Tab-separated table of C-alpha atoms and ligand atoms in Angstrom:
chain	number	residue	atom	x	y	z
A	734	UNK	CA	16.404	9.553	-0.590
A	735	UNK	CA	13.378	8.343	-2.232
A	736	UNK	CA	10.718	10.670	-0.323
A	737	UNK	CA	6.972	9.312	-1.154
A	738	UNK	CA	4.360	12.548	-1.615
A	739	UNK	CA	1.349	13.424	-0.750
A	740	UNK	CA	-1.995	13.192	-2.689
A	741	UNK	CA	-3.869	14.650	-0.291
A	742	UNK	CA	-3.103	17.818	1.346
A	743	UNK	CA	-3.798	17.106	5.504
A	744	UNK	CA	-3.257	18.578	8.798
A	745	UNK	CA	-3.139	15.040	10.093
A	746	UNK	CA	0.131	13.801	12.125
A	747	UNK	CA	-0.091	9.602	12.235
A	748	UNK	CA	1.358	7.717	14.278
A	749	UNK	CA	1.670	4.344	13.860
A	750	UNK	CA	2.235	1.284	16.554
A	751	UNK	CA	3.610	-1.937	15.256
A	752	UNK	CA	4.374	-0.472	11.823
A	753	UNK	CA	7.084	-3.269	11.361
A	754	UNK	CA	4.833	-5.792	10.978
A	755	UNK	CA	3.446	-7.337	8.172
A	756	UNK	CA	0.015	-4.494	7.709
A	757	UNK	CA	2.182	-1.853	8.786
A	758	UNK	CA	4.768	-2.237	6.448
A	759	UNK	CA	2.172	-1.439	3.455
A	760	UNK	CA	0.020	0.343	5.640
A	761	UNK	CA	2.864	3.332	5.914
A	762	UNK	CA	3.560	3.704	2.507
A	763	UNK	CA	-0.337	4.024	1.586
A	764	UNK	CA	-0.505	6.479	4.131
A	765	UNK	CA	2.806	8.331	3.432
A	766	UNK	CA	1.156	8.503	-0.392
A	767	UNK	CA	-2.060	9.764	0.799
A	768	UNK	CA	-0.920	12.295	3.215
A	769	UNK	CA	2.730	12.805	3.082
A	770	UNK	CA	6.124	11.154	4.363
A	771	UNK	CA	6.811	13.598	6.460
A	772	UNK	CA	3.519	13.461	8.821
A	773	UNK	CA	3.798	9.853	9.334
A	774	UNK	CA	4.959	8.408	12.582
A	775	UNK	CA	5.890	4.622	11.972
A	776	UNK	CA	6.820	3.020	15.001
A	777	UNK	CA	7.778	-0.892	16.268
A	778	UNK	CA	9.447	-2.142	19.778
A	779	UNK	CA	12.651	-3.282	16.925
A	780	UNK	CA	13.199	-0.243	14.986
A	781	UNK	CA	15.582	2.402	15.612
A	782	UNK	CA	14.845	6.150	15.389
A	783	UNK	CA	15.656	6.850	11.631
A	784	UNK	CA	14.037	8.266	8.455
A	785	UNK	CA	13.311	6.058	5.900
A	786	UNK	CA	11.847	7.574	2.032
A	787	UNK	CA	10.958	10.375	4.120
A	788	UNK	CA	8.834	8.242	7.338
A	789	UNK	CA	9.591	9.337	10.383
A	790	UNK	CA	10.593	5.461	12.171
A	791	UNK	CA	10.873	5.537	15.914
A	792	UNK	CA	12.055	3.213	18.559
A	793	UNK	CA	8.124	2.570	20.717
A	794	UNK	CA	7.884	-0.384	22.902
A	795	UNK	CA	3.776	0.326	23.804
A	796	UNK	CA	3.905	-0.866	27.046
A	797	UNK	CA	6.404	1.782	27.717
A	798	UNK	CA	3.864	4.136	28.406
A	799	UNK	CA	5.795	7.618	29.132
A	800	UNK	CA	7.636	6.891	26.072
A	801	UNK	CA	4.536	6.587	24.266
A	802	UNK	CA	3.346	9.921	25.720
A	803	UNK	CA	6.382	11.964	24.715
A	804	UNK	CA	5.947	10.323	21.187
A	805	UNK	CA	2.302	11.840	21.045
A	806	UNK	CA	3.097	14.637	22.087
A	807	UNK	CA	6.664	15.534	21.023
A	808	UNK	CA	5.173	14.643	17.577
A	809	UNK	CA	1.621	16.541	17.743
A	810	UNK	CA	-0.006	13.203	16.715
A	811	UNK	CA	-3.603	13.504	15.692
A	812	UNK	CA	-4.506	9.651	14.772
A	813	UNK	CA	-2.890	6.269	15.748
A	814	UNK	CA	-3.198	3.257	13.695
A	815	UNK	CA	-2.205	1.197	16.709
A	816	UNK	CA	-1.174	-2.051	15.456
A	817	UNK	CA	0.172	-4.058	18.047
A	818	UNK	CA	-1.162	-7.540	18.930
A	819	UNK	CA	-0.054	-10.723	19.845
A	820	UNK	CA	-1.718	-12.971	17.113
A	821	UNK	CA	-3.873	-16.343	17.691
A	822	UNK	CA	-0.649	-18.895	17.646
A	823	UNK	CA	1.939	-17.175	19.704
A	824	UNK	CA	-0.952	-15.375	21.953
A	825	UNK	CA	-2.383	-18.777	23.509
A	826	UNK	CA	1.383	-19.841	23.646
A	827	UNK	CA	1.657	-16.678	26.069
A	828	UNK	CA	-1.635	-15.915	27.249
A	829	UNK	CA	-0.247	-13.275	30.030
A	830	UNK	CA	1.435	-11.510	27.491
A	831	UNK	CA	-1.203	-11.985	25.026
A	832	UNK	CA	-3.649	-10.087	27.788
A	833	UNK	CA	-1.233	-7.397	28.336
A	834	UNK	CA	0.131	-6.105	24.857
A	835	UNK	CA	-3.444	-6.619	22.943
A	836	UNK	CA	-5.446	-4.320	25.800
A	837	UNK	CA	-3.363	-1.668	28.081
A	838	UNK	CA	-1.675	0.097	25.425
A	839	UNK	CA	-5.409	0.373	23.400
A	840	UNK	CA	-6.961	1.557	26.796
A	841	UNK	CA	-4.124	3.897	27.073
A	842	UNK	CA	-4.911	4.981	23.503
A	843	UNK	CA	-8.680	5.491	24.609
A	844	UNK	CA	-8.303	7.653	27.085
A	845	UNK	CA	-5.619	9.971	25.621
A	846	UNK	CA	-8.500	10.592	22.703
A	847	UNK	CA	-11.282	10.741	25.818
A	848	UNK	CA	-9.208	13.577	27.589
A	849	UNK	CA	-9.089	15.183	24.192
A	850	UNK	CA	-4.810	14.543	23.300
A	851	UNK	CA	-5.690	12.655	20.237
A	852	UNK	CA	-8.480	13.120	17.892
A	853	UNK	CA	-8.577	9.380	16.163
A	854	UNK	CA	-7.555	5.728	16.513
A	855	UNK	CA	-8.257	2.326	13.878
A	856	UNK	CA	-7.430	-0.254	16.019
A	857	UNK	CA	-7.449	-3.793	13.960
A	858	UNK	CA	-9.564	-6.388	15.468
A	859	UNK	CA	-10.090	-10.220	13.825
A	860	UNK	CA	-12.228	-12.751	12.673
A	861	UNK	CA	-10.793	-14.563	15.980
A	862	UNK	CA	-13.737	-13.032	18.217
A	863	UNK	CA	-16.464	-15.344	16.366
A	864	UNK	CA	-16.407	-19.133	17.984
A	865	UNK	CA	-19.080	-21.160	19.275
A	866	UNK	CA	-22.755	-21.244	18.244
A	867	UNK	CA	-21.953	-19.208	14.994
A	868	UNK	CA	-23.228	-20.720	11.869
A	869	UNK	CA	-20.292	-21.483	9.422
A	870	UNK	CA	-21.408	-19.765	6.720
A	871	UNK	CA	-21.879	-16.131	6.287
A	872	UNK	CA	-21.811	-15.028	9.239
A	873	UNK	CA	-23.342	-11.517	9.909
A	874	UNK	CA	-22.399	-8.476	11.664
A	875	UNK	CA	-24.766	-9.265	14.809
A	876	UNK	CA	-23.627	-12.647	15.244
A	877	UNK	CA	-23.076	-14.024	19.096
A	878	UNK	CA	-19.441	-13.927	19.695
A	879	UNK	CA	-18.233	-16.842	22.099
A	880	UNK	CA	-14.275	-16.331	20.993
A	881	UNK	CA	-12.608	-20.179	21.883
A	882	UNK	CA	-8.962	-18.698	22.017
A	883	UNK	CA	-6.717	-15.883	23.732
A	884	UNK	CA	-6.546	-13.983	21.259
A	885	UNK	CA	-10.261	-13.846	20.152
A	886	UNK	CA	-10.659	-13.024	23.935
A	887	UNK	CA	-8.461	-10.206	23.623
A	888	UNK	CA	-9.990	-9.093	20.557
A	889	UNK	CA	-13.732	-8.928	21.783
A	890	UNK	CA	-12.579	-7.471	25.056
A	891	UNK	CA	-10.787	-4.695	22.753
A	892	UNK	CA	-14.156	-4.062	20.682
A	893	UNK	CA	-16.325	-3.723	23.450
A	894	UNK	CA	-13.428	-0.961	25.488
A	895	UNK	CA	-13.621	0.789	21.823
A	896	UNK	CA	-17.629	0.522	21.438
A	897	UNK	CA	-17.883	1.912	25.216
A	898	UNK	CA	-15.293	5.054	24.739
A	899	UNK	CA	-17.693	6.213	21.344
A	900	UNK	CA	-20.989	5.573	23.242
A	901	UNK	CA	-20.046	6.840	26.638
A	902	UNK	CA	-16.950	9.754	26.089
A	903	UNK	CA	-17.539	10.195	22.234
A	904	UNK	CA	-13.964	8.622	21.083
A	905	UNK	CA	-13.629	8.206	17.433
A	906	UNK	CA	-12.568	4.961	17.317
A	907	UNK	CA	-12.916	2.763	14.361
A	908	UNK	CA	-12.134	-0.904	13.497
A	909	UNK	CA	-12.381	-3.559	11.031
A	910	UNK	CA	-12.267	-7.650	11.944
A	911	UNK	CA	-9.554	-8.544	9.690
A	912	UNK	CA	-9.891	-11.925	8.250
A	913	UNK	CA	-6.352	-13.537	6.927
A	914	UNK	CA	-4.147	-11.326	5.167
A	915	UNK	CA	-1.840	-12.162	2.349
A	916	UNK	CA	0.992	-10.291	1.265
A	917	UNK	CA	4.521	-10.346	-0.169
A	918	UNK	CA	6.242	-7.577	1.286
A	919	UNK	CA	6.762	-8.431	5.020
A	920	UNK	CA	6.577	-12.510	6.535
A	921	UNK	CA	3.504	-13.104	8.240
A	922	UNK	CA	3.349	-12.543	12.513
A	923	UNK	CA	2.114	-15.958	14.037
A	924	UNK	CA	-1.607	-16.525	13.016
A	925	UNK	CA	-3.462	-19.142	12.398
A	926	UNK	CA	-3.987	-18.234	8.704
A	927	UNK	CA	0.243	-18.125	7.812
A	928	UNK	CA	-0.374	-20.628	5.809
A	929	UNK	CA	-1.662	-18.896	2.872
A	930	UNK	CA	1.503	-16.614	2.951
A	931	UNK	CA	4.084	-19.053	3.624
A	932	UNK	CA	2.745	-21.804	0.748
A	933	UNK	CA	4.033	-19.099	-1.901
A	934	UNK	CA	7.655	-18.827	0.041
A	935	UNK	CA	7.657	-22.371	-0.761
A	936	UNK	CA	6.812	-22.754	-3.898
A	937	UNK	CA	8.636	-20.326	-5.693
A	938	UNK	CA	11.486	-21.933	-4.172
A	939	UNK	CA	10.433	-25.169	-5.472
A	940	UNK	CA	10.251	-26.576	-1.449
A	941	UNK	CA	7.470	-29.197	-0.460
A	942	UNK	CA	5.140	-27.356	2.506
A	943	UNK	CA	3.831	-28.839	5.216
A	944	UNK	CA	0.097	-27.194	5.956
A	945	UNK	CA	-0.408	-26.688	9.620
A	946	UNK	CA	-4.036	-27.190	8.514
A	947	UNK	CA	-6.457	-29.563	6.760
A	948	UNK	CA	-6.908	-29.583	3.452
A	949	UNK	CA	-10.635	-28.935	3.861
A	950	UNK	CA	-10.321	-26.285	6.287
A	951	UNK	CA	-12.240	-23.002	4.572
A	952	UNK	CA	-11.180	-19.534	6.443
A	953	UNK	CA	-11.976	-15.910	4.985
A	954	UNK	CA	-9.039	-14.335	3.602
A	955	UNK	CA	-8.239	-10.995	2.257
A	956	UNK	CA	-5.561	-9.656	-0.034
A	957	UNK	CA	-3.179	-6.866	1.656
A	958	UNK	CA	-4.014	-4.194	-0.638
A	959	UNK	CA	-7.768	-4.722	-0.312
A	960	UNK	CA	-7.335	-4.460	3.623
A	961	UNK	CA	-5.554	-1.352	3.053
A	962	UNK	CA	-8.037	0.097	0.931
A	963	UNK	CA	-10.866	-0.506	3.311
A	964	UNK	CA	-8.581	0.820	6.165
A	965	UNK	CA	-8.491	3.892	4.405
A	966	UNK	CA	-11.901	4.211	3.451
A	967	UNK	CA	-13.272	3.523	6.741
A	968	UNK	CA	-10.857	6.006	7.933
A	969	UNK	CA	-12.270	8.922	5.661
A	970	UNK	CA	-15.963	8.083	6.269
A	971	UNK	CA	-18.387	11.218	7.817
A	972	UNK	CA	-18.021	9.895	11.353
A	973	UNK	CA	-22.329	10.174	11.013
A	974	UNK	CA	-21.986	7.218	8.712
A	975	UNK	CA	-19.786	4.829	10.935
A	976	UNK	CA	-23.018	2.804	12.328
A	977	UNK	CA	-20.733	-0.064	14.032
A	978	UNK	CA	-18.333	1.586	16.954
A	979	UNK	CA	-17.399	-2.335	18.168
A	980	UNK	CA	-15.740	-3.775	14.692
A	981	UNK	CA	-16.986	-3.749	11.015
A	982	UNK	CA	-17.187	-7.676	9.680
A	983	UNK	CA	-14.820	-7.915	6.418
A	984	UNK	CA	-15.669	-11.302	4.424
A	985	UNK	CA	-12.871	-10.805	1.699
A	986	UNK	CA	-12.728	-14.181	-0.196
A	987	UNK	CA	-12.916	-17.679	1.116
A	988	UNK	CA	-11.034	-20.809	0.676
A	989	UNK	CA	-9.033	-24.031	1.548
A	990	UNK	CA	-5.401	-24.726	1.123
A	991	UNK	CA	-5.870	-27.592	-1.494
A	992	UNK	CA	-8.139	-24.989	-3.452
A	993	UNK	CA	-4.703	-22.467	-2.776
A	994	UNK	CA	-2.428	-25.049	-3.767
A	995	UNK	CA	-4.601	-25.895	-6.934
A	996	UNK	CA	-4.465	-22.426	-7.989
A	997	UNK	CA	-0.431	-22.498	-7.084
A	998	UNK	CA	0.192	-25.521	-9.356
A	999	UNK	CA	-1.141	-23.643	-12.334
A	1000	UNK	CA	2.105	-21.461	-11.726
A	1001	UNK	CA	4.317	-24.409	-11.152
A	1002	UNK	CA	2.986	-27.916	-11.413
A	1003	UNK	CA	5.379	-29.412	-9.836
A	1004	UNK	CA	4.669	-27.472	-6.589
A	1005	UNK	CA	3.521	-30.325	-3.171
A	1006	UNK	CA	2.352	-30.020	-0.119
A	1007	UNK	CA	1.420	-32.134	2.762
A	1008	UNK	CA	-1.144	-31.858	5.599
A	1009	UNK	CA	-0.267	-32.055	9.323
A	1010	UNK	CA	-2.441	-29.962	11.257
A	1011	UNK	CA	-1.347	-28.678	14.874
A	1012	UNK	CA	-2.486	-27.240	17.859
A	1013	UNK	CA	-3.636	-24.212	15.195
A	1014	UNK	CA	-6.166	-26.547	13.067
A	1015	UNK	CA	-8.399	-26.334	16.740
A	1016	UNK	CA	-8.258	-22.602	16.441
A	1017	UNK	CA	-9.347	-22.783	12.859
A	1018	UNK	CA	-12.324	-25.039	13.265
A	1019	UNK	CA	-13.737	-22.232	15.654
A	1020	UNK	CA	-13.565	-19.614	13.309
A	1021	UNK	CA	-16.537	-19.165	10.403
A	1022	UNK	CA	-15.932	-19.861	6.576
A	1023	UNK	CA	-17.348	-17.011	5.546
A	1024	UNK	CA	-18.290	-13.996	6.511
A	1025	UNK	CA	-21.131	-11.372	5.832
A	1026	UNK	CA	-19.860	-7.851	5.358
A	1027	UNK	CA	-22.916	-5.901	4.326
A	1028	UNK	CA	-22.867	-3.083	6.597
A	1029	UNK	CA	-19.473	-1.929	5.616
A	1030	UNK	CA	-20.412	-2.117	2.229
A	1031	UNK	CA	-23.883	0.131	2.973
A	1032	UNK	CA	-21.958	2.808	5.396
A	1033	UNK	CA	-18.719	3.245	3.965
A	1034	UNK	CA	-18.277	1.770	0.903
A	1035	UNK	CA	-16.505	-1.433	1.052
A	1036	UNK	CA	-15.272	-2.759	-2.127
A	1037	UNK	CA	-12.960	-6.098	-2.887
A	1038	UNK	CA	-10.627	-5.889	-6.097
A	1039	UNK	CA	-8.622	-9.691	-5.728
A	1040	UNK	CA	-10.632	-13.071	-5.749
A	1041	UNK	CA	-8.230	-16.197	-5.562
A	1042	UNK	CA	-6.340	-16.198	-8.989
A	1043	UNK	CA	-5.771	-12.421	-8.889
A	1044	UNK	CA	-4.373	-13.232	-5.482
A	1045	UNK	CA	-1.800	-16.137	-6.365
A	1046	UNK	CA	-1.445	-13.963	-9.782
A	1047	UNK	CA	-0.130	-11.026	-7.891
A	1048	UNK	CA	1.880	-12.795	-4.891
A	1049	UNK	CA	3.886	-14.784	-7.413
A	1050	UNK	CA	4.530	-11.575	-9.462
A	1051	UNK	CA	5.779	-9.948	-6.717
A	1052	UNK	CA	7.973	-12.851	-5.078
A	1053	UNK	CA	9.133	-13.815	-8.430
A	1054	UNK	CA	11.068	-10.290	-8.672
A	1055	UNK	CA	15.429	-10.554	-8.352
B	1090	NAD	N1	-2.090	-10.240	9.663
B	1090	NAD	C1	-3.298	-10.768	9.772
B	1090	NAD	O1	-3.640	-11.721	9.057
B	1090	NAD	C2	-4.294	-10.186	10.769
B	1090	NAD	C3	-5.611	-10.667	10.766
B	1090	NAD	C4	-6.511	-10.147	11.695
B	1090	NAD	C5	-6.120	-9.120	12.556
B	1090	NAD	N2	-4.833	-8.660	12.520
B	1090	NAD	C6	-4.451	-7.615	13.465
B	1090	NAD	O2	-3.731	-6.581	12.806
B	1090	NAD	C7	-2.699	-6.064	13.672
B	1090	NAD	C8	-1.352	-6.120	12.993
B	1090	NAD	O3	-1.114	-7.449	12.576
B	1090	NAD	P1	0.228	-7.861	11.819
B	1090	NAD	O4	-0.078	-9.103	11.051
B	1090	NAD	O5	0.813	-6.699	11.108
B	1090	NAD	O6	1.149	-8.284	13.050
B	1090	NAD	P2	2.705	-8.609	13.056
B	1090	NAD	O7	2.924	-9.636	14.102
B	1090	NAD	O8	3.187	-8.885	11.666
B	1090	NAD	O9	3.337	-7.220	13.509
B	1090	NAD	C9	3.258	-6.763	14.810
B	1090	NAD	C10	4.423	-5.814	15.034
B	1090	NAD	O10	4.346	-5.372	16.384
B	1090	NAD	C11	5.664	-5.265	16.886
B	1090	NAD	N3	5.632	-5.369	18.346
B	1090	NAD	C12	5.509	-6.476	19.115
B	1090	NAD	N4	5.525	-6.146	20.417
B	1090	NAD	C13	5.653	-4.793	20.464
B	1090	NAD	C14	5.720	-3.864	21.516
B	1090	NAD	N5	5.683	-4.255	22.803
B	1090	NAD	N6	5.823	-2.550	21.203
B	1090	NAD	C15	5.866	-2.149	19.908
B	1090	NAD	N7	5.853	-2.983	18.861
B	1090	NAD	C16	5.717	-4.299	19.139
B	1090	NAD	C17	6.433	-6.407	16.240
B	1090	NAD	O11	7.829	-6.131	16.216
B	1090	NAD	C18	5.790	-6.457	14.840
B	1090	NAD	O12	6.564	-5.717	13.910
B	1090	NAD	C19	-2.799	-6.881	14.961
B	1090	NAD	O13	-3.586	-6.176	15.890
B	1090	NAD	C20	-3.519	-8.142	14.528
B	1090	NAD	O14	-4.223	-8.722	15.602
B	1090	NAD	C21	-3.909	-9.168	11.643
């Protein structure tokens, strides 16, 4: 078995929700490098209970709540990267579900760190909670957030539960608005930003795609390993230098699918796509183009490594591999 080590030498046990998914799936091997295989707790509702290069994988449906307690405690769990969300397509497909899975098993999560049974949670939020009267452009930390779907409602309802538990019972709770995340490793979970994961399926396979979204439509994107990296750092900041307790704005990099599929073609010019934009281009049009990330970069740190050819440069490396 191909056990990944530790850099780092911890007393931290982390669990993590989800972890099938497509952050999860690179978000337990950085942590299994940074603080060993054997203190990491991946779970998902369709895994069974197995090892796997030395990660502890367990069977957790999160609305199973007793489950989820004897997997805290069973496990002496300090931190949960709780993962778990219904994303912006399939959550205003289901919006009872939607309301369920994206907010009891975080306020469960909240108050087993309130009563003291865990010690710290990142809980993901989106770019989904901005929406009406936002400018389009750069939009700051301290914007008004109007959310105009499920799961930006979700989302916002989650960052204000995790803002109250710091301010009222002292929770460490920390969070980052993910914008679109690209990534080779695992298929993308039913967003509104797929798109820009799926196009490279297609093209190395020499298919046509059809864009569920305009060819003009701008969203803020963000290459897995630089949402990984700030995970991390934001997780190892002095809790004295965490200033935002609701979510911490991430702008990564910003652009349309023709300016994708331009940057595709210089891989293979041959490569087409089409345009026919669904119920998901409405959800788009609410959302900014870019974003203003300042105070992450001030309190913690943040740094981006891939602009949009290092991107496509790396995806098609990766996907281009027997
Ligand atoms: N991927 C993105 O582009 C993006 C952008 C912004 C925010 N986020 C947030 O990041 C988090 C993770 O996103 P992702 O893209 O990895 O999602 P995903 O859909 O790829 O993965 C979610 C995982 O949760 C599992 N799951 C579903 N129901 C479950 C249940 N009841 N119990 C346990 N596991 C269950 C699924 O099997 C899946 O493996 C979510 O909170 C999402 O809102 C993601």
């Amino acid at each position: 078995m191909n056990t990944i080590g530790p850099e780092t030498k911890t007393t931290e046990r982390i669990l993590i929700t989800g972890g099938g998914g497509q952050i999860g799936t690179d978000l337990s091997e950085a942590l299994a490098k940074k603080y060993g295989a054997d203190n990491i707790f991946c779970s998902d509702v369709k895994f069974e209970n197995t090892i796997r290069d030395g990660i502890h994988e367990l069977q957790l449906n999160v609305l199973d709540e007793s489950n989820f307690e004897r997997i805290l405690e069973d496990n002496k769990i300090t931190t949960v990267y709780h993962l778990v969300s219904l994303l912006s397509g399939t959550s205003e497909k289901k919006p009872l579900l939607a309301k369920n899975l994206n907010l009891n098993p975080l306020l469960f999560l909240l108050e087993k760190a309130k009563a003291k049974k865990i010690e710290r949670i990142f809980w993901p939020s989106s770019i989904a909670v901005f929406g009406k009267g936002i400018p389009k452009h750069n939009v700051s930390q301290d914007s008004v957030l109007h959310p105009e779907s499920v799961y930006g409602i979700t989302k916002l309802a989650g960052e204000e539960l995790c803002r109250h538990y710091h301010d009222a019972y002292s929770v460490d709770v920390r969070s980052l608005r993910f914008p679109g995340l690209i990534s080779w490793k695992a298929p993308a979970g039913g967003g509104t930003t797929d798109y820009a994961v799926e196009i490279f399926h297609h093209a190395i396979k020499n298919q046509l795609y059809k864009c569920f979204l305009t060819e003009y439509t701008a969203l803020p994107m963000m290459y897995m390993d630089d949402a990984i990296e700030a995970t991390l750092a934001l997780m190892s900041a002095d809790p004295n230098a965490i200033s935002v307790r609701g979510s911490y704005n991430l702008g990564g990099v910003s652009f349309t699918p023709k300016e994708i599929a331009n940057e595709i073609k210089k891989h293979f010019p041959d490569f087409t796509i089409t345009y026919e934009p669904d119920f998901r281009q409405a959800i788009a049009d609410s959302w900014p183009s870019s974003i203003d990330d300042t105070p992450a970069q001030k309190d913690w740190g943040l740094k981006l490594k891939y602009q949009l050819p290092d991107i496509v440069n790396d995806m098609i490396l990766h996907l281009k591999k027997p």
